Coordinates of C-alpha atoms and ligand atoms in Angstrom, one line a residue:
X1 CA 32.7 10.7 1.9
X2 CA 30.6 7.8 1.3
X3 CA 29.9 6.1 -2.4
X4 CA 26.9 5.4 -4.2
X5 CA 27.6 3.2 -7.2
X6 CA 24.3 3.4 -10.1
X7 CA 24.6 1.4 -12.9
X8 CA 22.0 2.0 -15.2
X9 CA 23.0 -0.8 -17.9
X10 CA 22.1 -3.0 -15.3
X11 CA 18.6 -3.0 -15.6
X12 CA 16.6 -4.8 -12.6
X13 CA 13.2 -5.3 -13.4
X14 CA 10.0 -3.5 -14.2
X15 CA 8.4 -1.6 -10.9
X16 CA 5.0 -2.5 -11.1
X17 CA 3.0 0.9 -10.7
X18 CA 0.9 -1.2 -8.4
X19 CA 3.8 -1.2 -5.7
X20 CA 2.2 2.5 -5.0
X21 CA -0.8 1.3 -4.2
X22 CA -3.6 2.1 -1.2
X23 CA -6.0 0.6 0.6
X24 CA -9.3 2.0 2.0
X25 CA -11.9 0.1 4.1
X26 CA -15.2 0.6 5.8
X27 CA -13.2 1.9 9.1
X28 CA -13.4 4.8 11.3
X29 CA -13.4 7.9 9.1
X30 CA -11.7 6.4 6.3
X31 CA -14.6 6.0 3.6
X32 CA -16.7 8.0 5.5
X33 CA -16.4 11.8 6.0
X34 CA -12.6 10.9 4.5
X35 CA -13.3 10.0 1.0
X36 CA -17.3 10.2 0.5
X37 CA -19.7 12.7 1.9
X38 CA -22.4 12.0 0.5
X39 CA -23.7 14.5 -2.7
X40 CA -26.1 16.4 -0.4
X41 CA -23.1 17.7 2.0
X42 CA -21.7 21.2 2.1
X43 CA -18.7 20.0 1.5
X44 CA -17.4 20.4 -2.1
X45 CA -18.0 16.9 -3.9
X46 CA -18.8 15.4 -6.9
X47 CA -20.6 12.5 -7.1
X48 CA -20.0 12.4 -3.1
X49 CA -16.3 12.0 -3.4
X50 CA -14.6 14.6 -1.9
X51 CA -13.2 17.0 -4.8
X52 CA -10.2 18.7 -2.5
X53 CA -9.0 14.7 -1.1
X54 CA -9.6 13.1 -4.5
X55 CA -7.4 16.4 -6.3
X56 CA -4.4 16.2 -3.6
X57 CA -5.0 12.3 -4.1
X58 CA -4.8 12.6 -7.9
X59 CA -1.7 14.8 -7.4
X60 CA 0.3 12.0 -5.8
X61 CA -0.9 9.5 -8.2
X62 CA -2.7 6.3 -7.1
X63 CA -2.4 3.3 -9.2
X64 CA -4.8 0.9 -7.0
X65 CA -7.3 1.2 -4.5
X66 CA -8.2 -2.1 -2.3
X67 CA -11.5 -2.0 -1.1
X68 CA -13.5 -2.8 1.3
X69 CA -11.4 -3.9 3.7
X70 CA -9.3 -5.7 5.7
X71 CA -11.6 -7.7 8.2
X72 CA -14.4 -5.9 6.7
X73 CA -14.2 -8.0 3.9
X74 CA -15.2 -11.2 5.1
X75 CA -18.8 -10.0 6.5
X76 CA -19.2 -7.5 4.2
X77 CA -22.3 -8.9 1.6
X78 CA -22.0 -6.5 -1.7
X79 CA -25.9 -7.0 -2.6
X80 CA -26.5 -4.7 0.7
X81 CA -24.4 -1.9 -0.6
X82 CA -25.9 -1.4 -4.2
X83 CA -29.6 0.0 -5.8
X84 CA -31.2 2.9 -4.3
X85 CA -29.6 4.4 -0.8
X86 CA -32.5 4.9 0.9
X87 CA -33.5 1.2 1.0
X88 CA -29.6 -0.1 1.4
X89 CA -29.6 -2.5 4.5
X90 CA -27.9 -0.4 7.5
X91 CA -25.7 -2.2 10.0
X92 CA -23.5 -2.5 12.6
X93 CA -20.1 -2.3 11.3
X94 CA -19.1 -4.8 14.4
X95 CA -15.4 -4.8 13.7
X96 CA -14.8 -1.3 13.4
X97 CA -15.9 0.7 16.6
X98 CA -19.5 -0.8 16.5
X99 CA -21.2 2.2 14.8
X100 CA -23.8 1.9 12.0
X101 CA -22.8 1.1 8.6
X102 CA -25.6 2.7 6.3
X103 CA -24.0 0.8 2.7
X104 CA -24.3 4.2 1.1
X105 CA -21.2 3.8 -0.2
X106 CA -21.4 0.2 -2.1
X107 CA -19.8 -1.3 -5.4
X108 CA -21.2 1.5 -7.7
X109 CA -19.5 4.1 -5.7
X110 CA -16.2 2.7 -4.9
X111 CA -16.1 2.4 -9.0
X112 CA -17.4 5.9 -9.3
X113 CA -14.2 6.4 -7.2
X114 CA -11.9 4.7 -9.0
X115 CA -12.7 6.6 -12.5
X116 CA -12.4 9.6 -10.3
X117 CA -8.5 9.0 -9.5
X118 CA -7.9 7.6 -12.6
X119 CA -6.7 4.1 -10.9
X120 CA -7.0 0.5 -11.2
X121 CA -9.5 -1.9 -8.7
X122 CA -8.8 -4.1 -6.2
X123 CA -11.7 -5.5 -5.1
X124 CA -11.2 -8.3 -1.8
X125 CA -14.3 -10.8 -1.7
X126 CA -15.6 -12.6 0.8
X127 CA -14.3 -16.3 1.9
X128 CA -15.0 -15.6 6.0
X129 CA -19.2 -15.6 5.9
X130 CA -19.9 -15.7 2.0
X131 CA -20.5 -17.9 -0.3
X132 CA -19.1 -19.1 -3.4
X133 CA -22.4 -18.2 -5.8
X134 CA -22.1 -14.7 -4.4
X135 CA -18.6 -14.2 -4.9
X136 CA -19.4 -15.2 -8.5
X137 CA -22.3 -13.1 -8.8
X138 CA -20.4 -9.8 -7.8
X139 CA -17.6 -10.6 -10.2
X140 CA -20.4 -11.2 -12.9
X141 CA -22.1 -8.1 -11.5
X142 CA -19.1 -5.8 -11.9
X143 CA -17.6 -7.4 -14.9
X144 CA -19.3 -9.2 -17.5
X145 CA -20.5 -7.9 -20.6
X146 CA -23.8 -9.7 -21.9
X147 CA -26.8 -10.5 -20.6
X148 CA -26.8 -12.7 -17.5
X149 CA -29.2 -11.9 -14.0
X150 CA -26.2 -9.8 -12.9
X151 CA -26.1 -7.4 -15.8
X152 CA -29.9 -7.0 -16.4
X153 CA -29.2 -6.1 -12.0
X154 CA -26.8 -3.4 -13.2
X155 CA -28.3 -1.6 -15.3
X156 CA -31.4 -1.2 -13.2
X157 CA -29.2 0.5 -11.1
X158 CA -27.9 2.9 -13.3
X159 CA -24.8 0.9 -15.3
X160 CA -25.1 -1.0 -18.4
X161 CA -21.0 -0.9 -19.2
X162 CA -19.0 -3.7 -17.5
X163 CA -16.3 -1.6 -15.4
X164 CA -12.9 -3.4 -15.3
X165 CA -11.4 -5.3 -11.8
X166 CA -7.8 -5.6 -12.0
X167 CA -7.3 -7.3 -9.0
X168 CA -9.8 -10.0 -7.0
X169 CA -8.9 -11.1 -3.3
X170 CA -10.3 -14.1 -2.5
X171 CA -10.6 -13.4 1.0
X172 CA -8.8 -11.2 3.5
X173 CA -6.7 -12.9 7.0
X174 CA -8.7 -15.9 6.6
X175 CA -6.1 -17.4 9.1
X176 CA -7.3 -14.6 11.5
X177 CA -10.6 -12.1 11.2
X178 CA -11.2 -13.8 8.0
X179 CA -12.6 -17.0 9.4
X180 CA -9.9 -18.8 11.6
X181 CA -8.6 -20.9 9.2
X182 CA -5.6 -23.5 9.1
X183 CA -3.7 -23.0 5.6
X184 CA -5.0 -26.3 3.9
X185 CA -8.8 -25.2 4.7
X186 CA -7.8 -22.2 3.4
X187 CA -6.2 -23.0 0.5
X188 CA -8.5 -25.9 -0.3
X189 CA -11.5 -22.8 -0.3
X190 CA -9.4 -20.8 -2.2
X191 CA -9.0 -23.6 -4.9
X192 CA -13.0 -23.4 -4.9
X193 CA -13.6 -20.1 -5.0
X194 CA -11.4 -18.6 -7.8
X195 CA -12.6 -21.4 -9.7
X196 CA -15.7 -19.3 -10.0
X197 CA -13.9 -15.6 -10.6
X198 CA -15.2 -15.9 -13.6
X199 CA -12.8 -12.9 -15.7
X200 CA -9.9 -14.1 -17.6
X201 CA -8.7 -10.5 -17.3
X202 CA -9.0 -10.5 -13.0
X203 CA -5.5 -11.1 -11.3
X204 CA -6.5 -13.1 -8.7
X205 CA -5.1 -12.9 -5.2
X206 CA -4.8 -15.9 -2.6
X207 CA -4.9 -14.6 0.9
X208 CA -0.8 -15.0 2.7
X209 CA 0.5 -15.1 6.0
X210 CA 0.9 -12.6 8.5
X211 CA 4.4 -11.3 9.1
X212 CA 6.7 -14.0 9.4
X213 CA 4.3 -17.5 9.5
X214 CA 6.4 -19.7 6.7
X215 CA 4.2 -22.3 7.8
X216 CA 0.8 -20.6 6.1
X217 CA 3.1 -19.5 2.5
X218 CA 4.6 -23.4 2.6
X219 CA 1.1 -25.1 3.3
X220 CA -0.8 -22.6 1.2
X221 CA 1.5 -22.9 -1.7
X222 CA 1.6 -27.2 -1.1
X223 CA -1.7 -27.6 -1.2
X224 CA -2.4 -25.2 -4.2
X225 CA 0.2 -26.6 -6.3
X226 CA 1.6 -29.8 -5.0
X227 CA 1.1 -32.1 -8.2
X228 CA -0.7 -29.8 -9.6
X229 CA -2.4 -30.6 -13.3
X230 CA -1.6 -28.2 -15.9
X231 CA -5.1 -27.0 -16.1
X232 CA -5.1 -25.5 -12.3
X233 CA -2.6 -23.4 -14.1
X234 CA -3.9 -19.7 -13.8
X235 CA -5.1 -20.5 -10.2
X236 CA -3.4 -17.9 -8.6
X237 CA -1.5 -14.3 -9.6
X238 CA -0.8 -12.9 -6.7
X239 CA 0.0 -14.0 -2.5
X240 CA -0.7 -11.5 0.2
X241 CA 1.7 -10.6 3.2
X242 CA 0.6 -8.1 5.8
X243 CA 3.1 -6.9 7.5
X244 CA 2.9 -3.7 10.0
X245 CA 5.7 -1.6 11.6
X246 CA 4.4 -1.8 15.3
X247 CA 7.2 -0.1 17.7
X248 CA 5.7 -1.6 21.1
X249 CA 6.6 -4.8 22.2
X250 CA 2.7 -5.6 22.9
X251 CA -0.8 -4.7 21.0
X252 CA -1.7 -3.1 24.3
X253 CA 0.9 -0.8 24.0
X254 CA 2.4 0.0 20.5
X255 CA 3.3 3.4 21.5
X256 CA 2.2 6.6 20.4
X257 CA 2.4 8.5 17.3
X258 CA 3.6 11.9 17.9
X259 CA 5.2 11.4 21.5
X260 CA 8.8 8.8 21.0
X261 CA 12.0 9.1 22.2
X262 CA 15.6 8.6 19.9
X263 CA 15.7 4.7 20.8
X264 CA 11.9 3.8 20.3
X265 CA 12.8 6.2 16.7
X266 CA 15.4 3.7 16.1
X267 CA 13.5 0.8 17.1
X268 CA 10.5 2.1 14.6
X269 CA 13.2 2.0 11.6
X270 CA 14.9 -1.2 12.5
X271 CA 11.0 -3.5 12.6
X272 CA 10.2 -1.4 9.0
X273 CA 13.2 -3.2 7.4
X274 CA 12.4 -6.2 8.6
X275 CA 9.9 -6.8 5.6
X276 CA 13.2 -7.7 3.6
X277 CA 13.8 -10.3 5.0
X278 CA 10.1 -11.6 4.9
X279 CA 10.2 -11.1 1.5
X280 CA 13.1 -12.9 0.8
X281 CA 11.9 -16.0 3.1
X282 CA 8.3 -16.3 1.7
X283 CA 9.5 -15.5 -1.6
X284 CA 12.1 -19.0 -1.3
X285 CA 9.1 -20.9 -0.1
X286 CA 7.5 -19.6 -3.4
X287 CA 10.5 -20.0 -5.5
X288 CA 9.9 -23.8 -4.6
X289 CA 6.7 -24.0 -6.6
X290 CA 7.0 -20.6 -8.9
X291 CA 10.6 -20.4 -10.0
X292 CA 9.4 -17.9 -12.8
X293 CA 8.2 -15.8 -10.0
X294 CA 4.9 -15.3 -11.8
X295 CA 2.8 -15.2 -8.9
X296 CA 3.4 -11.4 -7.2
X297 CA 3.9 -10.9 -3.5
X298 CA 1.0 -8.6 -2.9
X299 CA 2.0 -6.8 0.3
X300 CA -1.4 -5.1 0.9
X301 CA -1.2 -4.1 4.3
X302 CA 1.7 -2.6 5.3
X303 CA 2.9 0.8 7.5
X304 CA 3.1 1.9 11.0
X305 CA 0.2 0.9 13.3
X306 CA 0.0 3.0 16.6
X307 CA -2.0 4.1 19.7
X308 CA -4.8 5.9 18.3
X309 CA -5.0 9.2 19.3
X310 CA -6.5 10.2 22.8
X311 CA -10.1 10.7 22.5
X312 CA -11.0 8.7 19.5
X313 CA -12.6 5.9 18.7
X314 CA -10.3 3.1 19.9
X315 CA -12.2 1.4 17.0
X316 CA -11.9 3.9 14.5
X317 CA -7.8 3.2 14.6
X318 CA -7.3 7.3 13.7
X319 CA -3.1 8.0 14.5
X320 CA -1.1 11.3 13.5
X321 CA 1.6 10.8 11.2
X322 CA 5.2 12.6 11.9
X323 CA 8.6 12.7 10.0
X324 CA 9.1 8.9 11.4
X325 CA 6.3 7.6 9.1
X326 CA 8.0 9.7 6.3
X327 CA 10.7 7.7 6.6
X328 CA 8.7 4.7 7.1
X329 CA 7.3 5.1 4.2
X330 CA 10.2 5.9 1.8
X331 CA 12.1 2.5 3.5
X332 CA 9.7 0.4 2.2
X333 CA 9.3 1.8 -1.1
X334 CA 12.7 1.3 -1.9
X335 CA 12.6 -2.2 -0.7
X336 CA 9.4 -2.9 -2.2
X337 CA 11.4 -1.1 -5.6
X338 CA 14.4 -3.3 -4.9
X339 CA 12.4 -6.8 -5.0
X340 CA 10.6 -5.6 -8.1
X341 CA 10.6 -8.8 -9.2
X342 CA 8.8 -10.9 -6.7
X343 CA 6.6 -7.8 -5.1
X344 CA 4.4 -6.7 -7.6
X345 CA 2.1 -4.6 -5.4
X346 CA 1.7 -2.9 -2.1
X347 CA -1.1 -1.5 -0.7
X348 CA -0.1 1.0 2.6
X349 CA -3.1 0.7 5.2
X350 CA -4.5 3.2 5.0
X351 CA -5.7 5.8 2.4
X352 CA -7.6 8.5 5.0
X353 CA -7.9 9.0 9.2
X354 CA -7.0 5.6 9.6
X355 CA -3.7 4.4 10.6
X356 CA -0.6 5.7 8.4
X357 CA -2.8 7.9 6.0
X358 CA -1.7 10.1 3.5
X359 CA -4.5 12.4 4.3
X360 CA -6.2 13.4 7.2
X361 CA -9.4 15.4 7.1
X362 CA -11.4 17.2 10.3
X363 CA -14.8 18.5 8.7
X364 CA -13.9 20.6 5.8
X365 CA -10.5 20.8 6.3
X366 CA -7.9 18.4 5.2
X367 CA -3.9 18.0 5.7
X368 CA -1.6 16.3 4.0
X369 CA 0.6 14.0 6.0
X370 CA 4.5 13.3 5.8
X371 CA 3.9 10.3 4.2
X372 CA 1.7 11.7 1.2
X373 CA 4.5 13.7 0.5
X374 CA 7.0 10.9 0.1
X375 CA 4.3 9.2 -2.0
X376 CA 4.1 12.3 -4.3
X377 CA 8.5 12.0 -4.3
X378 CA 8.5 8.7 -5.5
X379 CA 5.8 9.0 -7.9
X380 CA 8.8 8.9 -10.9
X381 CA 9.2 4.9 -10.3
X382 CA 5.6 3.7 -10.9
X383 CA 6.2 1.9 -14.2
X384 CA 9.6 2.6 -14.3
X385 CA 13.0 0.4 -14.9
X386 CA 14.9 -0.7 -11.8
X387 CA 18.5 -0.5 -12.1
X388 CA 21.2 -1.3 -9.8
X389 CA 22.7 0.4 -7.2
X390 CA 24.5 0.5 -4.4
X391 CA 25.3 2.7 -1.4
X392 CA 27.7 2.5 1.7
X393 CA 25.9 3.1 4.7
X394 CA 27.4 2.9 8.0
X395 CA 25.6 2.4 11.2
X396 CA 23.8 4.6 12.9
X397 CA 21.4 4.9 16.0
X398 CA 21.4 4.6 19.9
X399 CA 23.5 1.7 21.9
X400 CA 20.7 -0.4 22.0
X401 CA 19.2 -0.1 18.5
X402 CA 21.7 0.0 15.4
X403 CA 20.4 0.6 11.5
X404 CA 22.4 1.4 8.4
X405 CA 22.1 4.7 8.0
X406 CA 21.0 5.3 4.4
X407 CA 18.8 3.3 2.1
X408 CA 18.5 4.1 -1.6
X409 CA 16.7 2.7 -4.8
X410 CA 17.3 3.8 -8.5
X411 CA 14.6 3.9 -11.6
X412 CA 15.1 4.8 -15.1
X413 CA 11.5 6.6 -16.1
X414 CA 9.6 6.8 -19.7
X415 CA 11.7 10.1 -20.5
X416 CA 14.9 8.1 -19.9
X417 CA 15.7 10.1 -17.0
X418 CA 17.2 8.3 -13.6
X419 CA 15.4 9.1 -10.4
X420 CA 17.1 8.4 -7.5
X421 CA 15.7 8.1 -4.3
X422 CA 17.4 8.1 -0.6
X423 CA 16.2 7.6 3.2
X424 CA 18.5 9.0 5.8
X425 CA 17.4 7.3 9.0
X426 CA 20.2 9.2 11.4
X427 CA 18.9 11.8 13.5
X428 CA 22.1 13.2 13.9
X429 CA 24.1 12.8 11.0
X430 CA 24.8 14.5 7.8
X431 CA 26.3 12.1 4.8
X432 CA 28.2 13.4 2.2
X433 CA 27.6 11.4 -0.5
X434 CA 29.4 10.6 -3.9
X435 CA 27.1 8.6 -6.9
X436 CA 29.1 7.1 -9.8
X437 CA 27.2 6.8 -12.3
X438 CA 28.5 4.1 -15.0
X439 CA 28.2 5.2 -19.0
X440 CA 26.2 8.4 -17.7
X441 CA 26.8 12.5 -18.0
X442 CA 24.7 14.0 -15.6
X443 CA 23.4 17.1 -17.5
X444 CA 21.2 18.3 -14.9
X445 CA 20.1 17.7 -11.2
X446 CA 16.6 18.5 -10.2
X447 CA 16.1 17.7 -6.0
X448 CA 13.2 17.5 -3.9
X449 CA 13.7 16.8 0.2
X450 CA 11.6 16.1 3.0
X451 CA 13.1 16.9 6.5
X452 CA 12.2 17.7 10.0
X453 CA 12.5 16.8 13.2
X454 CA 11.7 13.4 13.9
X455 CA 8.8 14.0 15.4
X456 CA 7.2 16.6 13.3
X457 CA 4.1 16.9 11.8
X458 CA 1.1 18.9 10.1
X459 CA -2.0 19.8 12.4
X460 CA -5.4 21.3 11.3
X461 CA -4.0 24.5 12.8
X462 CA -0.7 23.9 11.3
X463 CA -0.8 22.1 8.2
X464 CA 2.7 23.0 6.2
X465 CA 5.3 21.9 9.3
X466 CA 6.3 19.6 7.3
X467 CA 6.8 19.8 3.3
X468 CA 8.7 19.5 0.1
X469 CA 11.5 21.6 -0.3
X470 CA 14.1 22.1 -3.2
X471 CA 16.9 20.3 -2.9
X472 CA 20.1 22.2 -3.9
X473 CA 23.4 20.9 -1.8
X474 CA 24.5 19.0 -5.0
X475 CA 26.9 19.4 -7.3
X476 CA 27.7 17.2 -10.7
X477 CA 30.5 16.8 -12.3
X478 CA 30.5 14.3 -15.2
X479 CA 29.9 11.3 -14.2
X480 CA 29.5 12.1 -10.6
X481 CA 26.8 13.7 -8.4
X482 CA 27.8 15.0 -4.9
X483 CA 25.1 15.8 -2.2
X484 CA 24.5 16.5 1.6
X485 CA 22.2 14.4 2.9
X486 CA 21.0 15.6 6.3
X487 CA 19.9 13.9 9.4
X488 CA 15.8 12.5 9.2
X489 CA 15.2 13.1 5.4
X490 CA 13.9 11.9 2.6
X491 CA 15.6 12.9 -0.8
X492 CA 14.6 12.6 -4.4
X493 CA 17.3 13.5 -7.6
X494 CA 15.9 13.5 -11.0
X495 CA 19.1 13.0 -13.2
X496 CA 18.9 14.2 -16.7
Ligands
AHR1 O1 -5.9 -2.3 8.4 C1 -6.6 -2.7 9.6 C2 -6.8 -4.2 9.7 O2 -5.5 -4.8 9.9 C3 -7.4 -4.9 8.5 O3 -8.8 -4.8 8.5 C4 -6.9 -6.3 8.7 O4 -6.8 -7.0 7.5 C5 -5.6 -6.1 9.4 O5 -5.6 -7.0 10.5

């Protein structure tokens, strides 16, 4: 029997809500026909938005929304996208599978979609091809409250009230799609450019490395900080990472979504926890200049990133989602729980149709995906207390790819109850576990699984394959909680 050791005096940190975040950009079917059909469709909306996606979504709880992209950030001019539709500037959306970007859904709508969900705004500006007056203007546009060009421009199309922007990117990959950049051009534009986000309230975001470049998070950081005045101070909340689970050893071939065998299953789980260590190695390069660790690791791109599916748009990036994305999913959550104080939010990519989604809609219909419902699991640990823990987990996997088997992260919510959850990676075996919890009587065990085969998943035809169970091989005793955990599962206990 292996041991799970929770001590909830130990408390770890605050998990930033944020952590359990999403992205959505102008791509494939992601905005469009995903999230906004327009108010004229047959397809039950309000506003546009989608009312069955934006319930199911409201049901799993979104903190943040990123928007509008990705690469689509850096060519994407927010003046085209607002005022009346029918003379919005239409486009070719040249990254994204070359078809025609109409701006129909623009800064008033994303907005409209964020008050929908009930979640914060992340909105990622552009470095790439804009400039700095109309990065200002669009903070000014969505923000301020008084009369400047940008408000009178509001409320002639149709809102007086500032909203409120949580979160500002200053650019997107400017080392790649976002312009090319070395790290000191970068981070000598980023200087510039937040000087003129203009909203004391904004969190503002410099754009970080991809995967594992050090070299951009050391010369970004340097030439941010490096002797550094004390009125520069405030020049910088948050550092993005991208990092995607890519099983293929080439972007030619990253392997497909639904069709793997046990190794390349293996191989899947052991990239995923990978982003620990990233985190760990940027977050030393930060520690240099940040001991305090006031500046957030903002990993908003993150997931599994396959072949798209055979007849789509090889632009439109459109994948199906199995039991392996589940799991995925709930590895990085804990991690991303576990570093609560250095990650302070996470955006997977992305939202709807377009790479690991926790929705995916055909026409009228819609499915919910393996990974929405680990997302609706760990709902318990947005805003909630870390605490330590700690769980044996041996080995498991195929002779070429080894992973420890079990991965596990503990929160203390609001009501003061502990919610624990756990990632079984083993397509073979069943753990039986024991918890220890220190200074705790468990009263009552309420358990919630996702399992399947590994490659499972839900179709249009078939949309409840995979989905949430009640969990009930547990038994408590004091201060001890026994459970099964079987092969390929995701497990959440709500200890009272
Ligand atoms: O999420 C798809 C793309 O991946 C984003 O546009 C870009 O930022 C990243 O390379």
């Amino acid at each position: 029997m292996l041991k799970m050791y929770i001590n909830p005096n130990v408390k770890r940190g605050h998990i930033n809500k944020e952590i359990y975040g999403h992205f959505a950009e102008h791509l494939g079917r992601g905005i469009y026909e995903g999230l906004y059909v327009g108010e004229d469709s047959t397809i039950p909306n309000t506003k546009g938005m989608r009312n069955d996606v934006v319930a199911a979504l409201k049901a799993m709880k979104v903190p943040v929304l990123r928007w509008p992209g990705g690469c689509f950030a850096d060519e994407y001019h927010w003046k085209d996208g607002i005022g009346p539709k029918e003379t919005r500037k239409k486009m070719i959306n040249t990254h994204w599978g070359g078809v025609v970007e109409d701006n129909s859904f623009g800064t008033h709508e994303f907005m409209e979609l964020c008050e929908q969900l009930g979640c914060e705004a992340y909105v990622n500006g552009n470095v790439g091809s804009g400039s700095v007056q109309e990065m200002s203007e669009w903070v000014e546009y969505m923000t301020f409250d008084g009369l400047s060009p940008m408000t009178v421009l509001r409320e002639k199309n149709g809102r007086k009230e500032p909203w409120k922007v949580k979160y500002f990117g200053v650019g997107n990959e400017n080392w790649g799609c976002g312009g090319n950049m070395t790290p000191e051009y970068y981070a000598n534009l980023y200087r510039r450019y937040q000087t003129y986000v203009r909203d004391n309230n904004i969190s503002k975001i410099c754009c970080g490395s991809n995967g594992e470049d050090l070299d951009w998070t050391k010369k970004v950081m340097e030439t941010c900080f490096k002797g550094t005045p004390g009125h520069l101070h405030g020049l910088m909340d948050g550092l993005s990472l991208h990092y995607y689970t890519v099983p293929g050893d080439t972007w030619d071939q990253k392997g497909a979504a639904t069709e793997f065998d046990e190794d390349t299953w293996y191989k899947t789980m052991k990239k995923t926890l990978r982003i620990e260590e990233l985190i760990n190695r940027h977050g030393t390069i930060m520690d240099e200049y940040d001991p305090e660790k006031n500046i957030g690791i903002i990993v908003d791109e993150w997931g599994n990133w396959f072949d798209v599916e055979v007849g789509t748009n090889p632009g439109f990036l459109y994948q199906q989602n199995t039991m392996r994305d589940a799991l995925v999913a709930g590895i990085n959550l804990n991690i991303f729980n576990k570093h609560c104080d250095r990650v302070k939010m996470a955006n997977i990519a992305q939202m709807i149709n377009v790479l690991q989604s926790v929705i995916l809609t055909e026409g009228e219909k819609m499915v919910l995906t393996p990974t929405y419902y680990v997302f609706y699991m760990y709902q318990k640990h947005q805003d909630a207390t870390l605490v330590d823990s700690y769980l044996q987990a041996p080995l498991t996997g195929t002779e070429i790819y080894q992973v420890p088997s079990l991965h596990e992260s503990v929160s203390i919510d609001e009501e003061g109850h502990l919610n624990i959850t756990i990632t079984n990676l083993s397509l073979s075996e069943t753990y039986e576990v024991d918890s220890i919890l220190t200074d705790w009587e468990a009263k009552n065990v309420k358990g919630t699984i996702l399992t399947g085969k590994m490659d499972a998943h839900n179709t249009f035809e078939n949309p409840e394959v995979v989905k949430l169970a009640d969990f009930t091989d547990c038994t408590i005793n004091g201060q001890s909680i026994r459970f099964n955990i079987p092969p390929c599962s995701v497990l959440h206990l709500e200890v009272k």
